[in-house]
mmCIF file of C-alpha atoms and ligand atoms in Angstrom:
data_model
loop_
_atom_site.group_PDB
_atom_site.id
_atom_site.type_symbol
_atom_site.label_atom_id
_atom_site.label_comp_id
_atom_site.label_asym_id
_atom_site.label_seq_id
_atom_site.Cartn_x
_atom_site.Cartn_y
_atom_site.Cartn_z
ATOM 1 C CA MET A 1 -13.900 17.774 26.855
ATOM 2 C CA ARG A 2 -14.219 18.048 30.441
ATOM 3 C CA ILE A 3 -11.338 15.988 31.343
ATOM 4 C CA ARG A 4 -9.397 18.554 28.744
ATOM 5 C CA LYS A 5 -10.528 21.534 30.700
ATOM 6 C CA ALA A 6 -9.355 20.246 34.239
ATOM 7 C CA ARG A 7 -5.948 19.224 32.154
ATOM 8 C CA LYS A 8 -5.545 22.805 31.287
ATOM 9 C CA GLU A 9 -5.727 23.696 34.696
ATOM 10 C CA MET A 10 -3.896 21.893 35.615
ATOM 11 C CA THR A 11 -1.049 23.028 34.220
ATOM 12 C CA THR A 12 -2.104 26.646 33.458
ATOM 13 C CA ARG A 13 -2.983 27.479 37.330
ATOM 14 C CA GLU A 14 -1.043 29.281 39.871
ATOM 15 C CA THR A 15 0.903 27.075 42.786
ATOM 16 C CA PHE A 16 2.256 27.404 45.977
ATOM 17 C CA SER A 17 5.397 27.264 47.468
ATOM 18 C CA ASN A 18 5.416 23.138 46.726
ATOM 19 C CA LEU A 19 8.623 20.604 47.834
ATOM 20 C CA ILE A 20 8.394 18.189 44.846
ATOM 21 C CA ASP A 21 12.042 18.210 44.042
ATOM 22 C CA LEU A 22 14.851 20.112 45.800
ATOM 23 C CA ASP A 23 16.041 20.995 42.050
ATOM 24 C CA SER A 24 12.902 23.631 42.314
ATOM 25 C CA TYR A 25 15.012 25.774 44.917
ATOM 26 C CA SER A 26 18.098 27.614 45.306
ATOM 27 C CA PRO A 27 21.315 26.322 47.184
ATOM 28 C CA ASP A 28 20.202 30.088 49.406
ATOM 29 C CA GLU A 29 17.256 28.574 50.058
ATOM 30 C CA TRP A 30 18.366 25.398 50.983
ATOM 31 C CA ASN A 31 20.651 27.409 53.463
ATOM 32 C CA MET A 32 17.760 29.269 54.475
ATOM 33 C CA ILE A 33 15.698 26.266 55.658
ATOM 34 C CA VAL A 34 18.625 24.578 56.944
ATOM 35 C CA GLU A 35 20.428 27.673 59.037
ATOM 36 C CA LEU A 36 16.894 28.519 60.616
ATOM 37 C CA ALA A 37 16.462 24.667 61.900
ATOM 38 C CA GLN A 38 20.236 26.137 63.651
ATOM 39 C CA GLN A 39 18.306 28.239 65.694
ATOM 40 C CA ILE A 40 15.582 26.255 66.619
ATOM 41 C CA GLN A 41 17.574 23.905 67.248
ATOM 42 C CA LYS A 42 19.490 26.286 70.046
ATOM 43 C CA ASN A 43 16.158 27.938 71.194
ATOM 44 C CA PRO A 44 13.104 25.945 70.425
ATOM 45 C CA ALA A 45 10.691 27.751 72.831
ATOM 46 C CA LEU A 46 11.350 31.499 70.930
ATOM 47 C CA TYR A 47 9.055 29.011 67.981
ATOM 48 C CA ARG A 48 6.319 27.601 70.693
ATOM 49 C CA SER A 49 3.894 29.251 68.501
ATOM 50 C CA ARG A 50 5.047 30.323 65.324
ATOM 51 C CA CYS A 51 2.037 28.647 62.978
ATOM 52 C CA SER A 52 -0.483 28.927 65.784
ATOM 53 C CA GLY A 53 -4.361 28.538 64.178
ATOM 54 C CA LYS A 54 -2.269 26.628 61.286
ATOM 55 C CA ILE A 55 -3.472 22.945 60.268
ATOM 56 C CA MET A 56 -0.663 20.490 58.894
ATOM 57 C CA GLY A 57 -2.906 17.270 56.722
ATOM 58 C CA THR A 58 -0.615 14.239 56.417
ATOM 59 C CA LEU A 59 -1.210 11.852 53.986
ATOM 60 C CA PHE A 60 1.118 8.541 54.366
ATOM 61 C CA TYR A 61 -0.377 6.124 51.910
ATOM 62 C CA GLU A 62 3.855 4.030 52.450
ATOM 63 C CA PRO A 63 4.934 3.112 55.633
ATOM 64 C CA SER A 64 6.658 5.267 57.875
ATOM 65 C CA THR A 65 7.906 6.258 61.024
ATOM 66 C CA ARG A 66 10.508 8.869 61.488
ATOM 67 C CA THR A 67 8.840 11.447 58.174
ATOM 68 C CA GLN A 68 5.823 11.072 59.718
ATOM 69 C CA MET A 69 6.254 11.794 63.105
ATOM 70 C CA SER A 70 8.895 14.221 62.731
ATOM 71 C CA PHE A 71 6.763 16.352 61.047
ATOM 72 C CA GLN A 72 3.176 15.603 63.212
ATOM 73 C CA THR A 73 5.837 16.643 65.789
ATOM 74 C CA ALA A 74 7.268 19.684 64.099
ATOM 75 C CA MET A 75 3.971 21.350 63.664
ATOM 76 C CA LEU A 76 2.793 20.286 67.762
ATOM 77 C CA ARG A 77 5.977 22.011 68.744
ATOM 78 C CA LEU A 78 5.232 25.419 67.021
ATOM 79 C CA GLY A 79 1.580 25.843 68.136
ATOM 80 C CA GLY A 80 -0.299 23.802 65.146
ATOM 81 C CA THR A 81 -2.478 20.918 64.670
ATOM 82 C CA ILE A 82 -2.430 18.327 62.241
ATOM 83 C CA ILE A 83 -4.993 15.619 60.284
ATOM 84 C CA GLY A 84 -4.590 12.795 58.195
ATOM 85 C CA PHE A 85 -3.883 9.605 57.511
ATOM 86 C CA ASP A 86 -1.255 6.623 58.146
ATOM 87 C CA ASN A 87 -2.809 3.824 56.096
ATOM 88 C CA PRO A 88 -5.176 4.509 53.378
ATOM 89 C CA SER A 89 -6.797 1.125 54.358
ATOM 90 C CA THR A 90 -8.627 3.791 56.965
ATOM 91 C CA SER A 91 -9.110 6.225 54.677
ATOM 92 C CA SER A 92 -11.554 6.471 51.262
ATOM 93 C CA VAL A 93 -8.870 5.787 49.566
ATOM 94 C CA SER A 94 -9.823 1.592 49.809
ATOM 95 C CA LYS A 95 -13.299 3.259 48.630
ATOM 96 C CA GLY A 96 -10.787 3.763 44.680
ATOM 97 C CA GLU A 97 -10.862 7.514 45.823
ATOM 98 C CA ASN A 98 -7.735 9.041 43.388
ATOM 99 C CA ILE A 99 -4.692 10.696 44.608
ATOM 100 C CA LYS A 100 -7.177 14.293 42.704
ATOM 101 C CA ASP A 101 -10.121 13.540 44.814
ATOM 102 C CA THR A 102 -8.258 12.911 47.949
ATOM 103 C CA THR A 103 -5.846 16.223 48.113
ATOM 104 C CA LYS A 104 -8.777 18.006 46.949
ATOM 105 C CA ILE A 105 -11.029 17.252 49.869
ATOM 106 C CA VAL A 106 -8.289 17.597 52.923
ATOM 107 C CA SER A 107 -6.133 20.628 51.092
ATOM 108 C CA SER A 108 -9.289 22.390 51.802
ATOM 109 C CA TYR A 109 -9.179 21.860 55.047
ATOM 110 C CA ALA A 110 -5.559 22.400 55.484
ATOM 111 C CA ASP A 111 -2.716 24.841 55.447
ATOM 112 C CA ILE A 112 0.006 22.341 54.488
ATOM 113 C CA LEU A 113 -0.310 18.632 52.881
ATOM 114 C CA VAL A 114 2.405 16.350 53.645
ATOM 115 C CA MET A 115 2.935 13.335 51.018
ATOM 116 C CA ARG A 116 4.052 9.681 50.309
ATOM 117 C CA ASN A 117 2.905 7.100 48.181
ATOM 118 C CA PRO A 118 4.538 4.504 46.746
ATOM 119 C CA TYR A 119 3.644 6.102 42.882
ATOM 120 C CA GLU A 120 6.928 7.731 41.138
ATOM 121 C CA GLY A 121 6.040 11.949 41.318
ATOM 122 C CA SER A 122 2.569 11.482 43.340
ATOM 123 C CA ALA A 123 3.239 14.308 44.786
ATOM 124 C CA LYS A 124 3.877 16.602 41.902
ATOM 125 C CA ALA A 125 0.653 15.041 40.554
ATOM 126 C CA ALA A 126 -1.470 15.955 44.487
ATOM 127 C CA ALA A 127 0.523 20.049 43.715
ATOM 128 C CA LEU A 128 -1.270 19.660 40.879
ATOM 129 C CA THR A 129 -4.933 20.498 41.866
ATOM 130 C CA ALA A 130 -3.895 20.866 46.091
ATOM 131 C CA ASP A 131 -5.719 24.062 47.227
ATOM 132 C CA CYS A 132 -2.621 24.031 49.999
ATOM 133 C CA PRO A 133 1.457 23.962 49.383
ATOM 134 C CA VAL A 134 2.589 20.293 49.431
ATOM 135 C CA VAL A 135 5.742 18.720 50.250
ATOM 136 C CA ASN A 136 6.988 15.329 48.749
ATOM 137 C CA ALA A 137 7.583 12.394 52.553
ATOM 138 C CA GLY A 138 8.627 10.250 49.710
ATOM 139 C CA ASP A 139 7.044 9.232 46.193
ATOM 140 C CA GLY A 140 7.974 5.551 45.798
ATOM 141 C CA GLY A 141 12.137 5.147 44.441
ATOM 142 C CA HIS A 142 11.949 8.453 43.213
ATOM 143 C CA LEU A 143 12.895 11.629 45.768
ATOM 144 C CA HIS A 144 12.743 12.024 49.517
ATOM 145 C CA PRO A 145 13.733 16.154 50.113
ATOM 146 C CA THR A 146 13.124 15.804 53.326
ATOM 147 C CA GLN A 147 15.220 13.613 54.220
ATOM 148 C CA THR A 148 17.786 15.489 52.460
ATOM 149 C CA LEU A 149 17.056 18.748 54.039
ATOM 150 C CA THR A 150 17.751 16.420 57.356
ATOM 151 C CA ASP A 151 21.049 14.614 55.573
ATOM 152 C CA MET A 152 21.990 17.843 55.384
ATOM 153 C CA LEU A 153 21.493 19.912 58.693
ATOM 154 C CA THR A 154 23.747 16.737 60.183
ATOM 155 C CA LEU A 155 26.601 17.599 57.695
ATOM 156 C CA LYS A 156 26.465 21.624 58.195
ATOM 157 C CA ASN A 157 26.135 20.617 62.713
ATOM 158 C CA GLU A 158 28.477 17.760 62.524
ATOM 159 C CA LYS A 159 31.358 18.603 59.326
ATOM 160 C CA GLY A 160 30.885 22.394 59.144
ATOM 161 C CA ARG A 161 29.916 22.375 55.361
ATOM 162 C CA LEU A 162 28.128 21.110 52.703
ATOM 163 C CA ASP A 163 30.722 21.416 50.197
ATOM 164 C CA HIS A 164 34.734 19.949 49.988
ATOM 165 C CA LEU A 165 33.247 16.414 51.344
ATOM 166 C CA LYS A 166 33.849 13.039 50.043
ATOM 167 C CA ILE A 167 30.690 10.956 50.830
ATOM 168 C CA GLY A 168 30.484 7.553 50.487
ATOM 169 C CA LEU A 169 26.818 5.882 49.416
ATOM 170 C CA CYS A 170 26.117 1.998 49.705
ATOM 171 C CA GLY A 171 23.553 -0.564 49.103
ATOM 172 C CA ASP A 172 20.254 0.608 47.332
ATOM 173 C CA LEU A 173 21.666 3.403 44.754
ATOM 174 C CA ARG A 174 18.848 2.570 42.158
ATOM 175 C CA TYR A 175 15.140 3.097 44.075
ATOM 176 C CA GLY A 176 16.792 4.859 47.143
ATOM 177 C CA ARG A 177 14.815 7.978 46.762
ATOM 178 C CA THR A 178 16.760 9.773 49.807
ATOM 179 C CA VAL A 179 20.196 8.945 47.787
ATOM 180 C CA HIS A 180 18.649 10.067 44.576
ATOM 181 C CA SER A 181 17.479 13.516 46.130
ATOM 182 C CA GLN A 182 21.019 14.093 48.457
ATOM 183 C CA LEU A 183 22.583 13.334 45.745
ATOM 184 C CA LYS A 184 21.180 16.301 43.718
ATOM 185 C CA ALA A 185 21.628 18.452 46.354
ATOM 186 C CA LEU A 186 25.102 18.121 47.651
ATOM 187 C CA SER A 187 26.270 17.918 43.142
ATOM 188 C CA ARG A 188 25.199 21.597 43.857
ATOM 189 C CA TYR A 189 28.000 22.607 45.874
ATOM 190 C CA GLU A 190 31.591 23.261 44.834
ATOM 191 C CA GLY A 191 34.240 20.083 45.725
ATOM 192 C CA ASN A 192 32.364 17.060 46.763
ATOM 193 C CA GLU A 193 33.476 13.673 45.521
ATOM 194 C CA PHE A 194 31.069 10.950 45.149
ATOM 195 C CA ILE A 195 31.696 6.910 46.228
ATOM 196 C CA LEU A 196 29.497 4.856 45.029
ATOM 197 C CA ILE A 197 29.013 1.420 46.677
ATOM 198 C CA SER A 198 26.441 -1.288 44.668
ATOM 199 C CA THR A 199 26.570 -3.899 43.365
ATOM 200 C CA PRO A 200 25.307 -3.913 39.251
ATOM 201 C CA GLU A 201 22.018 -4.448 39.930
ATOM 202 C CA LEU A 202 21.284 -1.803 42.210
ATOM 203 C CA ALA A 203 23.361 0.769 40.911
ATOM 204 C CA LEU A 204 22.313 5.015 40.695
ATOM 205 C CA PRO A 205 19.869 5.172 37.228
ATOM 206 C CA SER A 206 21.174 7.222 34.686
ATOM 207 C CA TYR A 207 19.427 9.618 35.153
ATOM 208 C CA ILE A 208 20.847 10.772 38.456
ATOM 209 C CA LYS A 209 24.175 10.147 36.794
ATOM 210 C CA ASP A 210 23.486 12.646 34.528
ATOM 211 C CA VAL A 211 22.827 15.231 36.725
ATOM 212 C CA LEU A 212 26.476 14.452 38.637
ATOM 213 C CA ASN A 213 28.485 14.954 35.165
ATOM 214 C CA ALA A 214 26.287 17.956 34.314
ATOM 215 C CA ARG A 215 27.554 19.428 36.870
ATOM 216 C CA GLY A 216 31.345 18.049 36.454
ATOM 217 C CA CYS A 217 30.914 15.646 39.456
ATOM 218 C CA THR A 218 33.292 13.765 40.891
ATOM 219 C CA TYR A 219 32.323 9.945 41.371
ATOM 220 C CA LYS A 220 33.629 6.345 40.554
ATOM 221 C CA GLU A 221 31.288 3.228 41.314
ATOM 222 C CA ILE A 222 33.114 0.585 43.035
ATOM 223 C CA TYR A 223 31.624 -3.003 44.431
ATOM 224 C CA SER A 224 33.272 -3.112 48.052
ATOM 225 C CA LEU A 225 32.552 -1.355 51.654
ATOM 226 C CA ASP A 226 36.161 -2.478 52.173
ATOM 227 C CA GLU A 227 37.429 -0.660 49.654
ATOM 228 C CA ALA A 228 35.690 2.087 49.863
ATOM 229 C CA ILE A 229 36.105 2.331 54.162
ATOM 230 C CA THR A 230 39.936 1.901 54.044
ATOM 231 C CA GLY A 231 41.280 3.389 50.596
ATOM 232 C CA GLU A 232 38.762 6.737 50.313
ATOM 233 C CA SER A 233 39.133 8.875 53.242
ATOM 234 C CA LEU A 234 35.647 9.223 53.547
ATOM 235 C CA ASP A 235 34.293 12.304 55.307
ATOM 236 C CA MET A 236 30.817 10.596 55.837
ATOM 237 C CA LEU A 237 29.205 7.416 54.997
ATOM 238 C CA TYR A 238 25.682 7.386 54.005
ATOM 239 C CA MET A 239 24.307 3.619 54.787
ATOM 240 C CA THR A 240 20.821 2.393 53.208
ATOM 241 C CA ARG A 241 18.820 -0.515 53.590
ATOM 242 C CA ILE A 242 18.141 -2.885 50.687
ATOM 243 C CA GLN A 243 14.387 -1.725 50.375
ATOM 244 C CA LYS A 244 11.922 -5.388 49.944
ATOM 245 C CA GLU A 245 9.286 -3.531 48.733
ATOM 246 C CA ARG A 246 11.086 -1.817 45.563
ATOM 247 C CA PHE A 247 11.927 -5.628 44.047
ATOM 248 C CA SER A 248 9.615 -7.115 41.648
ATOM 249 C CA SER A 249 10.309 -10.936 43.085
ATOM 250 C CA GLU A 250 11.635 -12.176 46.634
ATOM 251 C CA GLU A 251 14.795 -14.033 44.531
ATOM 252 C CA GLU A 252 15.826 -11.338 43.774
ATOM 253 C CA TYR A 253 15.798 -9.337 46.940
ATOM 254 C CA ASN A 254 17.268 -12.117 48.283
ATOM 255 C CA ARG A 255 20.497 -12.056 45.674
ATOM 256 C CA GLN A 256 20.623 -8.248 46.719
ATOM 257 C CA LYS A 257 20.346 -8.493 50.307
ATOM 258 C CA ASP A 258 23.057 -8.807 53.421
ATOM 259 C CA VAL A 259 25.599 -7.858 50.407
ATOM 260 C CA PHE A 260 26.800 -5.022 52.538
ATOM 261 C CA ARG A 261 27.086 -5.075 55.811
ATOM 262 C CA LEU A 262 28.994 -1.783 58.184
ATOM 263 C CA ASP A 263 30.261 -3.492 61.188
ATOM 264 C CA THR A 264 32.809 -3.016 64.302
ATOM 265 C CA GLU A 265 35.422 -4.219 62.548
ATOM 266 C CA LYS A 266 34.866 -1.801 59.102
ATOM 267 C CA MET A 267 34.899 0.879 61.641
ATOM 268 C CA LYS A 268 38.095 0.067 62.791
ATOM 269 C CA LYS A 269 39.526 0.302 59.557
ATOM 270 C CA ALA A 270 37.683 3.711 58.804
ATOM 271 C CA PRO A 271 39.385 7.341 58.858
ATOM 272 C CA LYS A 272 38.224 8.276 62.634
ATOM 273 C CA ASP A 273 36.180 11.467 61.682
ATOM 274 C CA MET A 274 33.702 9.845 58.802
ATOM 275 C CA ILE A 275 30.512 9.996 60.621
ATOM 276 C CA VAL A 276 28.345 7.605 59.279
ATOM 277 C CA MET A 277 24.784 8.945 58.651
ATOM 278 C CA HIS A 278 21.482 6.375 57.088
ATOM 279 C CA PRO A 279 18.222 7.477 57.210
ATOM 280 C CA LEU A 280 16.603 4.682 58.784
ATOM 281 C CA PRO A 281 14.967 2.012 58.732
ATOM 282 C CA ARG A 282 17.822 0.218 58.937
ATOM 283 C CA VAL A 283 17.307 -3.856 59.029
ATOM 284 C CA ASP A 284 21.264 -5.658 59.063
ATOM 285 C CA GLU A 285 24.009 -3.478 57.315
ATOM 286 C CA ILE A 286 24.502 -1.920 60.846
ATOM 287 C CA ALA A 287 25.361 -4.107 63.655
ATOM 288 C CA MET A 288 23.631 -2.797 66.092
ATOM 289 C CA ASP A 289 27.459 -2.698 67.799
ATOM 290 C CA VAL A 290 27.833 0.035 65.116
ATOM 291 C CA ASP A 291 25.462 2.141 67.497
ATOM 292 C CA ASP A 292 27.729 2.864 70.352
ATOM 293 C CA ASP A 293 31.128 4.636 67.777
ATOM 294 C CA PRO A 294 30.832 8.032 68.470
ATOM 295 C CA ARG A 295 30.812 8.264 64.792
ATOM 296 C CA ALA A 296 27.548 7.127 64.562
ATOM 297 C CA MET A 297 25.012 9.670 63.167
ATOM 298 C CA TYR A 298 21.930 8.225 62.456
ATOM 299 C CA PHE A 299 19.921 8.594 65.586
ATOM 300 C CA THR A 300 21.092 11.984 65.851
ATOM 301 C CA GLN A 301 19.800 12.619 61.948
ATOM 302 C CA ALA A 302 16.386 11.653 62.910
ATOM 303 C CA LYS A 303 16.214 14.255 65.357
ATOM 304 C CA ASN A 304 17.535 16.512 63.528
ATOM 305 C CA GLY A 305 14.874 15.538 61.175
ATOM 306 C CA MET A 306 12.028 17.148 62.888
ATOM 307 C CA PHE A 307 14.225 20.747 63.974
ATOM 308 C CA VAL A 308 14.622 21.000 59.729
ATOM 309 C CA ARG A 309 11.204 19.982 59.477
ATOM 310 C CA MET A 310 9.959 22.871 61.960
ATOM 311 C CA ALA A 311 12.263 25.379 59.555
ATOM 312 C CA LEU A 312 10.918 23.757 56.735
ATOM 313 C CA ILE A 313 6.813 24.358 57.966
ATOM 314 C CA ILE A 314 7.822 28.062 58.096
ATOM 315 C CA SER A 315 9.713 28.886 55.382
ATOM 316 C CA VAL A 316 6.457 27.460 53.491
ATOM 317 C CA LEU A 317 3.699 29.010 55.356
ATOM 318 C CA GLU A 318 5.532 32.469 55.938
ATOM 319 C CA GLY A 319 6.024 32.448 52.090
ATOM 320 C CA ARG A 320 9.706 32.703 52.435
ATOM 321 C CA LEU A 321 10.306 30.260 49.477
ATOM 322 C CA GLY A 322 8.680 30.918 45.593
ATOM 323 C CA ALA A 323 6.004 29.291 43.717
ATOM 324 C CA PRO A 324 7.883 27.117 40.995
ATOM 325 C CA LYS A 325 5.781 26.165 38.713
ATOM 326 C CA LEU A 326 5.015 22.136 38.533
ATOM 327 C CA LEU A 327 5.220 21.649 34.856
ATOM 328 C CA THR A 328 7.447 23.095 32.351
ATOM 329 C CA GLY A 329 7.750 20.753 29.075
ATOM 330 C CA THR A 330 5.310 19.624 26.557
ATOM 331 C CA ILE A 331 2.363 17.778 26.749
ATOM 332 C CA LYS A 332 2.309 14.530 24.633
ATOM 333 C CA ASP A 333 -0.903 12.404 25.646
ATOM 334 C CA ASP A 334 -0.199 9.798 22.900
ATOM 335 C CA VAL A 335 2.903 9.467 24.319
ATOM 336 C CA GLU A 336 3.101 6.999 27.581
ATOM 337 C CA CYS A 337 5.999 7.085 30.206
ATOM 338 C CA THR A 338 7.227 3.493 30.292
ATOM 339 C CA ASN A 339 8.013 3.579 34.097
ATOM 340 C CA PRO A 340 5.740 1.136 35.309
ATOM 341 C CA LYS A 341 6.136 3.197 38.822
ATOM 342 C CA CYS A 342 4.775 6.105 37.550
ATOM 343 C CA ILE A 343 1.933 7.684 38.410
ATOM 344 C CA THR A 344 0.487 8.214 35.339
ATOM 345 C CA LYS A 345 -0.209 4.005 35.231
ATOM 346 C CA THR A 346 -3.333 4.591 37.746
ATOM 347 C CA GLU A 347 -4.025 8.644 37.562
ATOM 348 C CA HIS A 348 -4.802 8.180 34.110
ATOM 349 C CA TYR A 349 -6.205 11.744 34.283
ATOM 350 C CA LEU A 350 -2.728 13.230 34.429
ATOM 351 C CA PRO A 351 -1.627 15.868 31.558
ATOM 352 C CA HIS A 352 1.510 13.445 30.190
ATOM 353 C CA SER A 353 4.019 15.934 30.645
ATOM 354 C CA PHE A 354 7.419 15.353 29.173
ATOM 355 C CA LYS A 355 10.701 17.729 28.866
ATOM 356 C CA VAL A 356 11.871 16.441 25.076
ATOM 357 C CA GLN A 357 15.453 16.863 24.056
ATOM 358 C CA GLY A 358 15.496 15.362 20.184
ATOM 359 C CA ASP A 359 14.169 11.582 20.780
ATOM 360 C CA ILE A 360 13.932 11.431 23.689
ATOM 361 C CA CYS A 361 10.669 12.703 26.312
ATOM 362 C CA GLU A 362 12.256 12.468 30.191
ATOM 363 C CA CYS A 363 8.783 12.005 31.792
ATOM 364 C CA GLU A 364 7.918 15.600 34.449
ATOM 365 C CA TYR A 365 6.283 13.601 37.104
ATOM 366 C CA CYS A 366 9.089 10.827 37.212
ATOM 367 C CA ASP A 367 11.624 11.561 35.280
ATOM 368 C CA GLU A 368 12.605 7.970 33.398
ATOM 369 C CA ARG A 369 13.474 8.745 29.749
ATOM 370 C CA ILE A 370 11.730 7.421 26.691
ATOM 371 C CA LEU A 371 12.786 7.131 23.489
ATOM 372 C CA LEU A 372 10.367 7.586 20.263
ATOM 373 C CA ASP A 373 10.544 5.281 17.703
HETATM 374 N N1 CP B 401 13.990 8.480 56.661
HETATM 375 C C1 CP B 401 12.664 7.386 56.584
HETATM 376 O O1 CP B 401 12.414 8.377 55.748
HETATM 377 O O2 CP B 401 12.346 7.331 57.809
HETATM 378 P P1 CP B 401 10.827 6.412 57.435
HETATM 379 O O3 CP B 401 9.942 5.853 56.692
HETATM 380 O O4 CP B 401 10.600 6.083 58.404
HETATM 381 O O5 CP B 401 9.513 7.614 57.359
#
């Protein structure tokens, strides 16, 4: 009975300006954040007390350099302060505390929570019960919306636009949360085309292809980085790491690693104005000497992440974004999500919520599709 009451609260309570998936907001709202980031970049001193007295909680259950530190620096540069953990083993998570209790408590101390967790849909699960806005800093192989805002700021600064771009995405398109978020966002702008460069095993999940199809986007899947660089007149090449931590076995990872490598020989054949982006960290997929090429934009991109996160924090805390509902589908507690990395596999109190279309249920946490018998 108590569980049922708690579930009802999760699905009916008022919500905040959470950023779980950029799709919850409109391109106008994304543009507003990117434009504010450009203003901050021009004159950061103007914003140094903007969040004075505010506290950000950073809950990182997975390792991070850029996302965690750029969020923390962003808040400090806005005059706010930070609390949190970057290793769950130093918090009461190591004693078995669930996400609901951890986020409930930290959200009663902080004004905004930023969370990274290896389970897909974890940020949404946290937002269901948190008492302040929650920002998704990466939920497993699912989404990474603030990386996409970073990518958008970089494209806007370097290319002057977010539309009519030909973009190559290379590497781990299957588990690459940065790729998923970027495609979902950039497919909303007119005239963008995507060249998807991966092995068949690491191809883009079908639910993201369906998004591209539904939006009438042109995309092509190819298996050769050389072919993409020489034959596709790319405006931007987005390299990604083959993520060892997402594979179920070392053998599977070993078969995929080192397939794609960008080096100076390939860069000689690339369009003169093709910028290279990468969410980082890199392993071997971009040779170090490419760093000296003026088209290599990944370090600038990482720095842009701090400015765009400053703009996001201001937008959330000053109520510039709406408060979209978190669960809009149908609760079907008798249906189990089939994704072993879905947050419902570890947080058993969560309502099983699905968008139902005929005999297909799409999990509202991780987007996995389940075919009903
Ligand atoms: N781009 C990115 O998410 O980097 P980190 O894993 O270092 O945060």
